[in-house]
Short mmCIF file of C-alpha atoms in Angstrom, two decimals:
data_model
loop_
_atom_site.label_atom_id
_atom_site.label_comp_id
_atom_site.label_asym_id
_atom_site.label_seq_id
_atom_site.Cartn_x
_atom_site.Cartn_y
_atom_site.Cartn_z
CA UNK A 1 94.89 110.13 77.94
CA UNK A 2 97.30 107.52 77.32
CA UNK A 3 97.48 104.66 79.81
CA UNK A 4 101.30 105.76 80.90
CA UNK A 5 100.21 109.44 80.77
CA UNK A 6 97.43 108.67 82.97
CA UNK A 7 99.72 107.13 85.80
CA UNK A 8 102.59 109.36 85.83
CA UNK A 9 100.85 112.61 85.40
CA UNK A 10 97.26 112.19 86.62
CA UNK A 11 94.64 115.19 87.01
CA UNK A 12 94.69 114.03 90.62
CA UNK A 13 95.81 111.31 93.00
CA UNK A 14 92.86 109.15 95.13
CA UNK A 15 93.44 108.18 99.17
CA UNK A 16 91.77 104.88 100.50
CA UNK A 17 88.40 106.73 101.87
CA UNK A 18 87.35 107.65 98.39
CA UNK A 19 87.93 104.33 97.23
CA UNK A 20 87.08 102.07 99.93
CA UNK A 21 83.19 103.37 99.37
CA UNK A 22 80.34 102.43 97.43
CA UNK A 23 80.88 105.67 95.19
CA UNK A 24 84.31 103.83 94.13
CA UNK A 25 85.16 105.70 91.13
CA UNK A 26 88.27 102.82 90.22
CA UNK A 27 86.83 100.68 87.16
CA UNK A 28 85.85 97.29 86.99
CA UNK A 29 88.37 96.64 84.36
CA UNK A 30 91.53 95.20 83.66
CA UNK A 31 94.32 97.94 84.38
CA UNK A 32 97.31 99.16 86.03
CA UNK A 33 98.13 100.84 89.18
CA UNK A 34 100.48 103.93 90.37
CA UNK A 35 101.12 103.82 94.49
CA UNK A 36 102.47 107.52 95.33
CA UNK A 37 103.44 108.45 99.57
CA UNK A 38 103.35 111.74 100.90
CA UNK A 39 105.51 109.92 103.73
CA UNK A 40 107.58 107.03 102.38
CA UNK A 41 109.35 104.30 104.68
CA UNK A 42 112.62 105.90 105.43
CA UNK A 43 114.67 103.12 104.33
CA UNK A 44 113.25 103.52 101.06
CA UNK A 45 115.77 105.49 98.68
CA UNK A 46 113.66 107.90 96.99
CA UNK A 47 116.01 109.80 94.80
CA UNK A 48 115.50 109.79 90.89
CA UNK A 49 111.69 108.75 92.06
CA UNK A 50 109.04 110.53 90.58
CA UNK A 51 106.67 113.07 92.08
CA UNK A 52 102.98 113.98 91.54
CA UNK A 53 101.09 116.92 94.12
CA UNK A 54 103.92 116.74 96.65
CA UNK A 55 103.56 112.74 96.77
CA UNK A 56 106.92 110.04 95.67
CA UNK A 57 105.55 106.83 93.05
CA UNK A 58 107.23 103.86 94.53
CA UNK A 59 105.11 101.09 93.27
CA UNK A 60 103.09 99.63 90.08
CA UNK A 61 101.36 96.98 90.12
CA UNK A 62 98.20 95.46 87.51
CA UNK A 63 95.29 93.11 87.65
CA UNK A 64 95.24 90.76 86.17
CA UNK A 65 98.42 89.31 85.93
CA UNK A 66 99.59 88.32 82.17
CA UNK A 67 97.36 85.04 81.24
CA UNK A 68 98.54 81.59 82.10
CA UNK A 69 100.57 80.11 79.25
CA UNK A 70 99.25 76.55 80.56
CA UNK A 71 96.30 77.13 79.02
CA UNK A 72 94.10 78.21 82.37
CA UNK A 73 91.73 80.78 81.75
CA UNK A 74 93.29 84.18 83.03
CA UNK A 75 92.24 85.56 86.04
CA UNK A 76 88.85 87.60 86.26
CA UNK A 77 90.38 89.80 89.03
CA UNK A 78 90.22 94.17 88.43
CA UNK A 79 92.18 96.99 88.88
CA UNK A 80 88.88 98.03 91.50
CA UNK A 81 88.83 95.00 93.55
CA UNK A 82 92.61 94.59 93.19
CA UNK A 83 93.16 98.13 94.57
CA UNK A 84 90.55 98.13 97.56
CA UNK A 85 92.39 95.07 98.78
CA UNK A 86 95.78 96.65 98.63
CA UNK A 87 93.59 99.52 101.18
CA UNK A 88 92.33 96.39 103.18
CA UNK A 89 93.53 93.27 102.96
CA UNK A 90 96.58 91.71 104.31
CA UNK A 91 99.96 90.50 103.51
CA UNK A 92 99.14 87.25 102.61
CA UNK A 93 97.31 88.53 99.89
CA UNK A 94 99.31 91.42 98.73
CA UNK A 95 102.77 92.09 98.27
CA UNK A 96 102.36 95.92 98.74
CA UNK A 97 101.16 95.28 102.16
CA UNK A 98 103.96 92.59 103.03
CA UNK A 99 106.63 95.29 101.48
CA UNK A 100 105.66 97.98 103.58
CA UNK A 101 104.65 96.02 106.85
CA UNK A 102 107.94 94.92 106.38
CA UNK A 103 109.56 98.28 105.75
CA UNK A 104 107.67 99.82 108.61
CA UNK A 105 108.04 97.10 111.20
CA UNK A 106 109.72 98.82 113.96
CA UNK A 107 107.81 102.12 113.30
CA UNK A 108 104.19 100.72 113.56
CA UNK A 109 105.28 97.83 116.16
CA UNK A 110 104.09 95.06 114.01
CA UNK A 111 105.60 92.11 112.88
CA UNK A 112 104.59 89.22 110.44
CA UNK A 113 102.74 86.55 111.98
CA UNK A 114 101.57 82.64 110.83
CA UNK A 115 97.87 82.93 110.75
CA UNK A 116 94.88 80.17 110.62
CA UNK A 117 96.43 76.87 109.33
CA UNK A 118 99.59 78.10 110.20
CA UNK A 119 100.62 78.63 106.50
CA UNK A 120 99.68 82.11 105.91
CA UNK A 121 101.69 85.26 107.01
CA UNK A 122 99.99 88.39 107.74
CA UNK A 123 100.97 91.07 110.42
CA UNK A 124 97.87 89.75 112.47
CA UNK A 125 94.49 91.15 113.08
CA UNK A 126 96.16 94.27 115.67
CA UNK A 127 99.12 94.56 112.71
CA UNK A 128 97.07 94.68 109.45
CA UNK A 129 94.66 97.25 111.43
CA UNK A 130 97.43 99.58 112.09
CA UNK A 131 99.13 99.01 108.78
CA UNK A 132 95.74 100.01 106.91
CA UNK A 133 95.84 103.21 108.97
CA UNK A 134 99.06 104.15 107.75
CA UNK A 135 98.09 103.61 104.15
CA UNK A 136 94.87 105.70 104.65
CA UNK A 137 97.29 108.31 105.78
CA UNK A 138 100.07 108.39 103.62
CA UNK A 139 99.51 106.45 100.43
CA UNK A 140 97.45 107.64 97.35
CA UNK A 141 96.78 105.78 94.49
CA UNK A 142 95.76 106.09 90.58
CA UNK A 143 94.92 104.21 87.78
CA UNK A 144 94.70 103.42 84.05
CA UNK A 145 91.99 100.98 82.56
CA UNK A 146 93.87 98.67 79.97
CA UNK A 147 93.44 95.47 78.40
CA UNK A 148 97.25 94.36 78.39
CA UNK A 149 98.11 95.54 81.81
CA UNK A 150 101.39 93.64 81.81
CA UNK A 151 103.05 95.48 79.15
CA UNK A 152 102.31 98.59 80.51
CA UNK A 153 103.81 97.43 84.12
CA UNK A 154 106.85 95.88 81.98
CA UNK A 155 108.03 99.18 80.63
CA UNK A 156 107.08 101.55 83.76
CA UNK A 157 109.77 99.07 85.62
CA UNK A 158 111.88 99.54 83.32
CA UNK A 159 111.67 103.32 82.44
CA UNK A 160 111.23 104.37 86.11
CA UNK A 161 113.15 104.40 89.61
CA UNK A 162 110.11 102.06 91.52
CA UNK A 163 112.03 100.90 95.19
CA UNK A 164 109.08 98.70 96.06
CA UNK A 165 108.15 96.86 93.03
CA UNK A 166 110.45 93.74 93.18
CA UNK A 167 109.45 91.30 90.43
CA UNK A 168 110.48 92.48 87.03
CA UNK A 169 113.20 94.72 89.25
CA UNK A 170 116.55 93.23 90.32
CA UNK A 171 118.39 95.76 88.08
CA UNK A 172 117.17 98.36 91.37
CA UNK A 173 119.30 99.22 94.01
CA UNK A 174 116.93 98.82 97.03
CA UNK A 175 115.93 94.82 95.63
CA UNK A 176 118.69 93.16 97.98
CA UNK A 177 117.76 95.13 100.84
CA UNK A 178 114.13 94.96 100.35
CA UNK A 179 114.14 91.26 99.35
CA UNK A 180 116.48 90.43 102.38
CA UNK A 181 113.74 92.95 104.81
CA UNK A 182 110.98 90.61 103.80
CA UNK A 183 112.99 87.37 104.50
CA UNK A 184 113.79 88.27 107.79
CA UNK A 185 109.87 89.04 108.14
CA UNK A 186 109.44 85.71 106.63
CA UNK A 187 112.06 83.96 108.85
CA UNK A 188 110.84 85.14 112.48
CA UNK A 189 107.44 84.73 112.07
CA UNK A 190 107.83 80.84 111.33
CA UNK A 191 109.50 80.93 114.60
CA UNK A 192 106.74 81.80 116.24
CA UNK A 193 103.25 80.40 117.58
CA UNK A 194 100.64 80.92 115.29
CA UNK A 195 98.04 83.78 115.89
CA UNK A 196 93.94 81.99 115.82
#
């Protein structure tokens, strides 16, 4: 199955306690990413989205990124470990968790935070907890192993309606709200003491 095939009409779509496991069936591999909701944020505009087993894609994402042109060697992250931190991580480490901790704010009762040093923003220890809970709920994920992930996330941006994704994506309609959402996240919590 083709790469694009395999993200927009899967066999099946995978929640986080089948891939938060040891039997993790996700691929150590370089690859892309499809995020679909049964439940999406309801700010998020959802129309012309499309739909897989009763669930709405909003977001693509890849690891790794496209390599360094400075000459670096490219990152040695995968779409496995790249995917189980989207499940459990926090927002200072992924941009699908700061998009919909931002979107879901009022809902879950959580609000971005400075962490540590002071320079990180996460929605705190009681945040990120509840956040993850909401994901293992109502997001499912799937997959496609590829060695040029970029080009593959390049033309799903551009071929489909994706509210969350934001780089690659001004041409959307949510971008100004959702960039301006996240700002405000941004803006309050460096008002704020930071959480040890």
């Amino acid at each position: 199955m083709a790469p694009e095939e395999a993200l927009l009409r899967p066999p099946r779509l995978y929640r986080a306690e089948e891939v938060r496991g040891r039997g993790c069936p996700i691929p150590a591999a370089p690859g892309a990413y499809a995020w679909y909701f049964t439940s999406p944020p309801r700010l998020v505009p959802v129309a012309g989205c499309h739909e897989r087993d009763e669930a709405v894609l909003l977001y693509v994402g890849i690891s790794p990124k496209a390599p360094p042109s400075n000459g670096r060697p490219p990152s040695r992250q995968t779409i496995r470990s790249r995917i189980r931190y989207h499940y459990r991580g926090n927002a200072a480490g992924s941009t699908l968790r700061l998009t919909l901790g931002s979107l879901l704010a009022d809902e879950l009762g959580i609000g971005l935070r400075r962490v540590g040093s002071g320079n990180r923003l996460t929605f705190g220890r009681e945040g990120e907890k509840r956040l993850t809970a909401w994901m293992a709920e109502h997001a499912q994920v799937v997959w496609a192993a590829t060695d040029q992930p970029w080009k593959l996330e390049e033309e799903l941006i551009r071929s489909c309606v994706l509210p969350l994704n934001l780089d690659q994506n001004r041409h959307g309609s949510f971008h100004g709200q959702l960039s301006a959402l996240r700002a405000t996240q941004r803006a309050q919590a460096r008002l704020l003491p930071v959480e040890r």
